[in-house]
Short mmCIF file of C-alpha atoms in Angstrom, two decimals:
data_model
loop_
_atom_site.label_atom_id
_atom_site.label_comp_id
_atom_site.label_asym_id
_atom_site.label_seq_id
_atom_site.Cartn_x
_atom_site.Cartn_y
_atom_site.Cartn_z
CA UNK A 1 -3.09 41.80 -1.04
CA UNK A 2 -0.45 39.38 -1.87
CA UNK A 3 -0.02 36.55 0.26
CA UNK A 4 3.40 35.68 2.07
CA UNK A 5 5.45 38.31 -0.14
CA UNK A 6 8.93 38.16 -0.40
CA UNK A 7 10.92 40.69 -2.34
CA UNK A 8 14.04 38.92 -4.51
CA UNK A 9 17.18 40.42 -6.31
CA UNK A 10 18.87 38.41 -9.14
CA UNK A 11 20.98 36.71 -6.38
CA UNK A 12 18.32 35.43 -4.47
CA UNK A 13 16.43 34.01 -8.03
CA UNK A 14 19.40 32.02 -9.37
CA UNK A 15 19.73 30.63 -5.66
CA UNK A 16 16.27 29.63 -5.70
CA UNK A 17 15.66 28.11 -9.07
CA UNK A 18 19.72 26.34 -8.10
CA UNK A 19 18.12 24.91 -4.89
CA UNK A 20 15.17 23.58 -6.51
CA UNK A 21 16.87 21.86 -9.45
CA UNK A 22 18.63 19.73 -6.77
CA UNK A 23 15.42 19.37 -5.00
CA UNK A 24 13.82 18.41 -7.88
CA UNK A 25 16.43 15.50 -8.54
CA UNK A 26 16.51 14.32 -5.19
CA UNK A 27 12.44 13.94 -5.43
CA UNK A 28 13.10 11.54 -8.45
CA UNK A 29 14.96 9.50 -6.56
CA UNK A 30 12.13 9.49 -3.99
CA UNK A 31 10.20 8.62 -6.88
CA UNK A 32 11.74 5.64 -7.51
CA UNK A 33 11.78 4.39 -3.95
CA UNK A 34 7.86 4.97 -3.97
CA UNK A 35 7.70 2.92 -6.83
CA UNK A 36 9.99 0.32 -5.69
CA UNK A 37 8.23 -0.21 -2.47
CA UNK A 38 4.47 -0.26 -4.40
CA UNK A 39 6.24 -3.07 -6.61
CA UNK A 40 7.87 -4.95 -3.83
CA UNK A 41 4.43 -4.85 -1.98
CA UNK A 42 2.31 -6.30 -4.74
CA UNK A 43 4.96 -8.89 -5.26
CA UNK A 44 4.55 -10.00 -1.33
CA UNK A 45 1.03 -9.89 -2.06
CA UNK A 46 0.88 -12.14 -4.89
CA UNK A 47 3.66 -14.80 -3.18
CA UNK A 48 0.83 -15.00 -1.04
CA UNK A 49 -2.29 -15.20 -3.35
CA UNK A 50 -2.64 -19.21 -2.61
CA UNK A 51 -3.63 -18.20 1.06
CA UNK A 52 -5.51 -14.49 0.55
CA UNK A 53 -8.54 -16.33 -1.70
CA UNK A 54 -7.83 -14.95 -4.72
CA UNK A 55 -9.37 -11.61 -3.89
CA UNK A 56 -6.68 -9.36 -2.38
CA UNK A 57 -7.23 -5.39 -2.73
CA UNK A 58 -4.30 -4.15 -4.52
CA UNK A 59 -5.19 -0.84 -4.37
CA UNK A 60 -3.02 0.86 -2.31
CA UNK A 61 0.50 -1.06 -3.85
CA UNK A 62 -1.14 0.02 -7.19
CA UNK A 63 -1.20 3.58 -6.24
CA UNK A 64 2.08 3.78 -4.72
CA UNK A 65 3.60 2.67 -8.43
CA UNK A 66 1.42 5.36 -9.70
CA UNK A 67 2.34 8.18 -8.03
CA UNK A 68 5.83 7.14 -8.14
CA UNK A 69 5.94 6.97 -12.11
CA UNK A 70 4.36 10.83 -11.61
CA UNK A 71 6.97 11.81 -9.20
CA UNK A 72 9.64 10.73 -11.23
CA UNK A 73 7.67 12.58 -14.79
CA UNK A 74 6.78 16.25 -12.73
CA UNK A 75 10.22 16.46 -10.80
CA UNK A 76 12.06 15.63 -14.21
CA UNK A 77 10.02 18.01 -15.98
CA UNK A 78 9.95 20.90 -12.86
CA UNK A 79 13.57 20.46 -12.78
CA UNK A 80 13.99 21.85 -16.06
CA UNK A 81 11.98 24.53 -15.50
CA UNK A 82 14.38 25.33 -12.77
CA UNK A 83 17.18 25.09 -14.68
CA UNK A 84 15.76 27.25 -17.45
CA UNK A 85 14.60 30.07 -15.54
CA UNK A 86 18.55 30.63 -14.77
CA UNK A 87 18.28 32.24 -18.31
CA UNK A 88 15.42 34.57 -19.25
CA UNK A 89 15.27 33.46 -23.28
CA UNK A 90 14.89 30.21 -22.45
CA UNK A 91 12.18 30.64 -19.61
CA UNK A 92 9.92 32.40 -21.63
CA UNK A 93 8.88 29.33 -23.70
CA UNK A 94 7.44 28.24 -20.08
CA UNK A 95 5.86 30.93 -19.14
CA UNK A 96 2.22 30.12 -21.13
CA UNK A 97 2.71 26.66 -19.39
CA UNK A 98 3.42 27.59 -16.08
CA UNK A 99 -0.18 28.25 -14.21
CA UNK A 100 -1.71 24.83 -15.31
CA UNK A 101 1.25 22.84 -14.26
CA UNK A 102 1.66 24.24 -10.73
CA UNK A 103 -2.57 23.53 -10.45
CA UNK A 104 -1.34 20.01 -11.67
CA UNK A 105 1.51 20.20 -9.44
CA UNK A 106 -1.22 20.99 -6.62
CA UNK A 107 -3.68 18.41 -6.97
CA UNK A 108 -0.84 15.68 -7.63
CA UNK A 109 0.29 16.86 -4.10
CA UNK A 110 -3.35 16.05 -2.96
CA UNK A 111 -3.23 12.32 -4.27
CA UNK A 112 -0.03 11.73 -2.82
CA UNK A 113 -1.26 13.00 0.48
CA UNK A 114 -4.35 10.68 0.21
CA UNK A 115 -2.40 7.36 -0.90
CA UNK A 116 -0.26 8.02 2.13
CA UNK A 117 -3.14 7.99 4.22
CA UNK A 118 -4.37 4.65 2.82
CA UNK A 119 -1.51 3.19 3.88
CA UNK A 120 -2.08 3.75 7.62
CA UNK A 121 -5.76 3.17 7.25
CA UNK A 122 -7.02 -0.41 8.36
CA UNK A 123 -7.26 -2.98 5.41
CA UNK A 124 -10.60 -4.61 6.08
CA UNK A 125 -10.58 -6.42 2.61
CA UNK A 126 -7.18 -8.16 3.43
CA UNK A 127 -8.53 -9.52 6.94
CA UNK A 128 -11.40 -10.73 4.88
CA UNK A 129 -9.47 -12.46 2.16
CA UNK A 130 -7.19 -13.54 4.33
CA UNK A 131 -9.80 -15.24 6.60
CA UNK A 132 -11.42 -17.19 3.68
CA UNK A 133 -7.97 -18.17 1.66
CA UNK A 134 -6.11 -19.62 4.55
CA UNK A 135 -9.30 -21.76 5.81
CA UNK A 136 -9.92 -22.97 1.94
CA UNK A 137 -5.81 -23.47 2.39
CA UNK A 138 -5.66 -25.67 5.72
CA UNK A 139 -8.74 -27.32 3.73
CA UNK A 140 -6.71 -28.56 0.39
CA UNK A 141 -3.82 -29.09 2.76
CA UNK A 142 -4.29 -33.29 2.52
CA UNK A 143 -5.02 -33.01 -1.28
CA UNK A 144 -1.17 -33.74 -2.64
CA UNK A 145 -2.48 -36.07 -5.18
CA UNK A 146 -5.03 -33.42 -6.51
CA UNK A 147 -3.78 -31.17 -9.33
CA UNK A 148 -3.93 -28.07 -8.71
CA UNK A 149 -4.06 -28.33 -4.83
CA UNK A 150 -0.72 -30.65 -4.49
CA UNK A 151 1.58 -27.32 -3.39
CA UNK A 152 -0.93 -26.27 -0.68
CA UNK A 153 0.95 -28.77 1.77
CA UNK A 154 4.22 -27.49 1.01
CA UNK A 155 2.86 -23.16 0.83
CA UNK A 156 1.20 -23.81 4.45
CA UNK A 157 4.04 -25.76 5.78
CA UNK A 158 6.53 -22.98 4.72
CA UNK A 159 4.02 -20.24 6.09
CA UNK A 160 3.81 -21.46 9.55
CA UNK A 161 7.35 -22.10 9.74
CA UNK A 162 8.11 -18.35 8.15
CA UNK A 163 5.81 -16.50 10.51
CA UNK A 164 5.91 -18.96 13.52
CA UNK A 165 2.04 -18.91 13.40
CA UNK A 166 -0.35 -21.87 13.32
CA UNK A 167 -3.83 -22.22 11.83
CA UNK A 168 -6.26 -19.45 10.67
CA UNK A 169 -6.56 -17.99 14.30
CA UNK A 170 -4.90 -20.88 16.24
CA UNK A 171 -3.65 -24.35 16.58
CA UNK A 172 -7.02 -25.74 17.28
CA UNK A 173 -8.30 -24.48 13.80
CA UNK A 174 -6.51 -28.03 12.80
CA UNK A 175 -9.03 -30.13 15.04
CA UNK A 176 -12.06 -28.62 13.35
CA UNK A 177 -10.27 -29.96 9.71
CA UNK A 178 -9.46 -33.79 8.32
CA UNK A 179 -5.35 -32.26 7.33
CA UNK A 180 -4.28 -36.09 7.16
CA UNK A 181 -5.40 -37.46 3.38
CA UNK A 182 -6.81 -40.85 3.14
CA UNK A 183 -4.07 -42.34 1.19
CA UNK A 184 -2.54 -42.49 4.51
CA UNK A 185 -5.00 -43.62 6.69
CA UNK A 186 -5.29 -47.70 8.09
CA UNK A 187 -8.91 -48.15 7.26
CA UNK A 188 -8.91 -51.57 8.72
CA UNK A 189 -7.66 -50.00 11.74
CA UNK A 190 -10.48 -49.80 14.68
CA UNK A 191 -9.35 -46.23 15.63
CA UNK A 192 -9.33 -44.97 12.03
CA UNK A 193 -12.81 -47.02 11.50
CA UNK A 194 -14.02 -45.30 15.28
CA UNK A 195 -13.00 -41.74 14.39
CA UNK A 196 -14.86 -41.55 10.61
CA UNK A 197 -17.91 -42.87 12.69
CA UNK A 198 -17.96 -40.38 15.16
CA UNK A 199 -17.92 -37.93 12.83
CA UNK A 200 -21.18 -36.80 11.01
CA UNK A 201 -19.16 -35.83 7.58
CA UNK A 202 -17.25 -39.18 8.36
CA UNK A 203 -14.02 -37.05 8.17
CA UNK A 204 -10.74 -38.05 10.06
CA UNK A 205 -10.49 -35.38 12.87
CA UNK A 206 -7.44 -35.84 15.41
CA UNK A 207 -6.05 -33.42 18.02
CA UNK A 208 -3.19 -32.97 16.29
CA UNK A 209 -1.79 -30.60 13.84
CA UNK A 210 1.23 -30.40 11.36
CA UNK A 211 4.80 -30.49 11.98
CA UNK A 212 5.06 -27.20 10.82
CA UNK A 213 3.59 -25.90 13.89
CA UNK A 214 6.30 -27.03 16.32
CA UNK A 215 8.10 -24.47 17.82
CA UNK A 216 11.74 -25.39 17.86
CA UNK A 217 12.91 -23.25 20.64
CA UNK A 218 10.56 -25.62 23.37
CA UNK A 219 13.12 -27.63 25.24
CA UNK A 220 10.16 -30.51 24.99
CA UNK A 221 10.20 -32.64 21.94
CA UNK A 222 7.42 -31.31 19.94
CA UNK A 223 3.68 -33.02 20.74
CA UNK A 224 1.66 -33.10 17.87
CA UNK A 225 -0.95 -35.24 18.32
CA UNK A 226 -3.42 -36.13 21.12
CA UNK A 227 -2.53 -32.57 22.47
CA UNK A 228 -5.79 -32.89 24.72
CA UNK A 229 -5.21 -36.04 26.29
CA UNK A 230 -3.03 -35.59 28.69
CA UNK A 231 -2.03 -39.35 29.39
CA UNK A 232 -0.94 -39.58 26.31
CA UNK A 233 2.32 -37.99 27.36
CA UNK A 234 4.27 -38.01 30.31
CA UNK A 235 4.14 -35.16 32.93
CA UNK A 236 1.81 -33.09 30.74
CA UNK A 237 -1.25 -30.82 31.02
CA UNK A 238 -2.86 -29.47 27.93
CA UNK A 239 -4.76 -26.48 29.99
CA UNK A 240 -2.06 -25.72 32.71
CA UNK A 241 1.45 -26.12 31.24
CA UNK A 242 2.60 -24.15 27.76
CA UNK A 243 2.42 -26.16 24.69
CA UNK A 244 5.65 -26.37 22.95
CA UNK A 245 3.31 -24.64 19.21
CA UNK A 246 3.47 -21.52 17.21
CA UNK A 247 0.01 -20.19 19.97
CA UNK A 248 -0.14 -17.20 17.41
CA UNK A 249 -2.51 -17.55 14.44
CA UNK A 250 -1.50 -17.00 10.53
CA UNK A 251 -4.25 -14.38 9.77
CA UNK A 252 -2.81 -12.14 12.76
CA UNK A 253 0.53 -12.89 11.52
CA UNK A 254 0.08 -11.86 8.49
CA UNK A 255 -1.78 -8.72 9.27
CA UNK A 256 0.91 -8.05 11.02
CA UNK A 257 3.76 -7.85 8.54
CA UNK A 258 2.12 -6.12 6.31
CA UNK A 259 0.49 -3.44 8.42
CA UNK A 260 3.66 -2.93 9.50
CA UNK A 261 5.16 -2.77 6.00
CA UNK A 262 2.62 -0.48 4.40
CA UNK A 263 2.64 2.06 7.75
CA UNK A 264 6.51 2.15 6.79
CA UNK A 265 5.69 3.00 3.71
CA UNK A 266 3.21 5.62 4.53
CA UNK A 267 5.94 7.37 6.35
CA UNK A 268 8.27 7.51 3.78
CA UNK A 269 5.40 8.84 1.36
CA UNK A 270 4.29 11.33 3.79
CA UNK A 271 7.92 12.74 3.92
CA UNK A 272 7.93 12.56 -0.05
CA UNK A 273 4.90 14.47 -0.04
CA UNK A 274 6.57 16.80 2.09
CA UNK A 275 9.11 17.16 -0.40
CA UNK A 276 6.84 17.98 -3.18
CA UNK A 277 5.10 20.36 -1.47
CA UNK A 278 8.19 22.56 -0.78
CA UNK A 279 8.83 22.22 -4.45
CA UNK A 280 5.69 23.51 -5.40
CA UNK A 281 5.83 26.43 -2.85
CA UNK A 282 9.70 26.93 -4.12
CA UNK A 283 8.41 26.67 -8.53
CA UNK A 284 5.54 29.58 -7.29
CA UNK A 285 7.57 31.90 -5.98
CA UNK A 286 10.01 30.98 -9.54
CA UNK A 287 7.11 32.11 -11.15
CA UNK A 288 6.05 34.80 -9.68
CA UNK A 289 9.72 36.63 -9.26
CA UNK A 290 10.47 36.39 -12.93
CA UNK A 291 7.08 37.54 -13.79
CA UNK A 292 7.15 40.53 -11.40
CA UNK A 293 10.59 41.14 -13.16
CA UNK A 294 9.96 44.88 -14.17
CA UNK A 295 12.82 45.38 -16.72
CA UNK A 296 13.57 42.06 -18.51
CA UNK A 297 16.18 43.54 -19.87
CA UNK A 298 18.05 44.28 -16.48
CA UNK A 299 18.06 41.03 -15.08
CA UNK A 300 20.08 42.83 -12.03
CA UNK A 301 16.53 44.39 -10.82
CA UNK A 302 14.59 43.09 -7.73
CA UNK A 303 11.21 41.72 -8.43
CA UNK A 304 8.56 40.43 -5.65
CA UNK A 305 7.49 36.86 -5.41
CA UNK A 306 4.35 35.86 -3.89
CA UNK A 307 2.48 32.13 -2.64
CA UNK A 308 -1.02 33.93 -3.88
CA UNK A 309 -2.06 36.92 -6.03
CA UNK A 310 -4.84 37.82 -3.27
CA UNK A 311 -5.68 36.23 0.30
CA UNK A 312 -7.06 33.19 1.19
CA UNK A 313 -11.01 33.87 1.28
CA UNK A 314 -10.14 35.92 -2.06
CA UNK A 315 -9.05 33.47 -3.75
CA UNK A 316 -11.30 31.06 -2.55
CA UNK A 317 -14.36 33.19 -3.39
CA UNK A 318 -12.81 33.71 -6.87
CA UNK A 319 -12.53 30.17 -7.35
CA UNK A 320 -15.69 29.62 -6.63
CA UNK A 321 -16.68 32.01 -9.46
CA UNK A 322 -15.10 31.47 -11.68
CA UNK A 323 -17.00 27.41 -11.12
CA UNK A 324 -20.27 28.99 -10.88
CA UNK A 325 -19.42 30.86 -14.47
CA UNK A 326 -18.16 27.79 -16.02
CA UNK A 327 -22.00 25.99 -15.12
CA UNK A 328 -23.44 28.76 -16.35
CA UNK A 329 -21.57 28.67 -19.63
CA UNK A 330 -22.36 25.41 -19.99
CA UNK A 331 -25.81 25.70 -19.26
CA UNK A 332 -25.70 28.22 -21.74
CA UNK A 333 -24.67 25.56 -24.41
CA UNK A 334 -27.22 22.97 -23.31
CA UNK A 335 -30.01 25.40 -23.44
CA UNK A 336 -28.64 26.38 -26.96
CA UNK A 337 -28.46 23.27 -28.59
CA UNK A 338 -31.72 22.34 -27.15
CA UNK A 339 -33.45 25.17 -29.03
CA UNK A 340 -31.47 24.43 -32.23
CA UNK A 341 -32.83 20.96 -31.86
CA UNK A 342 -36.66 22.00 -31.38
CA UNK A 343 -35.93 24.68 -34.29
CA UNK A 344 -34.98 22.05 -36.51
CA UNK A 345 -37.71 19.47 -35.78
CA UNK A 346 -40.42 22.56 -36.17
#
């Protein structure tokens, strides 16, 4: 039996196949806007690529292009089916063609359900990348006069300012790093001289961290350096009172925007999807009117549209079949061509 059967007149066809032309256009618009928001994506992620090690996963922007470029090809394409089926002549040249599109129709559906989902899934390999480029960033940061490294100053400067963050995780990621380069250091200075000492990799290390991290809405004037020593300043406590920094780290910062961007995105594909699927339930039951269409020559007569020839377990027990014949036919062929072999060698 016929799943989800509806019986149609010639009325109720031309309103169907009308509705899902402008359906159809209206999902290559939401084609676009897939695409546009997997491009814009991959270009945040490569404005970025100084900090994220190289080594970003651009999978999921990558797949949102994709399936946008297929929305945009199937709707076009469905849409003219639509619009053909208004007139019998010219829907018959579809008819041969039919089947295999809507089971490409179907598992195109499936993708874009499954690239929605990856962009609400957490993005391990960005937290990773993330972790790695922003510590080899803070690094490089005193390296102006190094080729190659001399815009790392001015990318983590503009970061931290951007996202109001500081450091990989913190501000105090700048104690465990010599940011200051030795051009500007007094090495005939007994604190300068002191400080190398006391380190074991005789690097510079101050309390201190760049201007970058000052946080301009702190009625204090922003402390910078010796932020552990607190007679270094004048009614302050490091542990007790709130230091006038960006306290949030750049990795969580960043994680932040673009979780945030990609689980907008998700929703937006999700309600795409939506839309596709309704246009693939609408182009079946297309199908299956004009096909049931008794008289082709009366185009007035009613015809019955259906979702599926037989019931669910049917037609998932023919499917199945009609897999299991399609081994066997090829096992068929191997076995074959193996004895045609051995003939041939005897």
């Amino acid at each position: 039996m016929a799943l989800l059967k509806v019986k149609f007149d010639q009325k109720k066809r031309v309103k169907l196949a009308q509705g899902l032309w402008l359906m159809n256009w209206l999902s290559v618009l939401a084609g676009i806007v897939i695409f546009s928001m997997g491009l814009f994506l991959k270009i945040e992620l490569r404005k970025r690529s100084e900090v994220m090690n190289n080594a970003e996963s651009h999978f999921v922007p990558n797949s949102l292009i994709g399936v946008g470029l297929l929305s945009c090809v199937f709707n076009s394409l469905a849409g003219k089916i639509c619009y053909d089926s208004l007139d019998p002549a010219k829907f018959a040249k579809w008819k041969p063609w039919l089947k295999p599109y809507l089971a490409v129709c179907v598992l195109f559906n499936v993708v874009l359900f499954l690239v929605a989902l990856c962009c609400f899934l957490p993005w391990g390999s960005l937290e990773s990348t993330l972790a790695h480029g922003l510590r080899r960033g803070m690094k490089y940061y005193r390296d102006t006069d190094t080729p190659g490294r001399c815009f790392m100053k001015k990318t983590i400067d503009m970061l931290q300012i951007e996202f109001q963050c500081c450091g990989d995780s913190g501000f105090r990621d700048w104690f465990e790093i010599q940011w200051i380069s030795n051009r500007y250091l007094d090495f005939s200075s007994k604190e300068v001289k002191d400080r190398i000492k006391s380190n074991v990799d005789g690097r510079y290390l101050v309390d201190g961290v760049p201007f970058s991290c000052c946080n301009p809405s702190s009625p204090r004037p922003c402390i910078q350096y010796q932020l552990t020593n607190n007679s270094a300043h004048y009614s302050y406590d490091h542990q007790t009172e709130e230091l006038n920094l960006w306290l949030r780290g750049c990795r969580d910062a960043l994680l932040g925007y673009y979780r945030s961007l990609m689980n907008s995105m998700g929703i937006a594909t999700l309600l795409v999807w939506l839309l596709e699927v309704a246009i693939t339930v609408g182009l079946r039951y297309v199908h299956t009117a004009l096909e049931g269409v008794s008289n082709p020559e009366d185009p007035e007569c009613e015809s019955e549209g259906w979702l599926l020839e037989q019931s669910v377990p049917e037609t998932w027990k023919a499917f199945l079949e009609s897999l299991k014949k399609l081994g066997k036919g090829n096992q068929v062929e191997a076995e074959g061509a193996d004895a045609g072999q051995a003939a041939e060698a005897g």
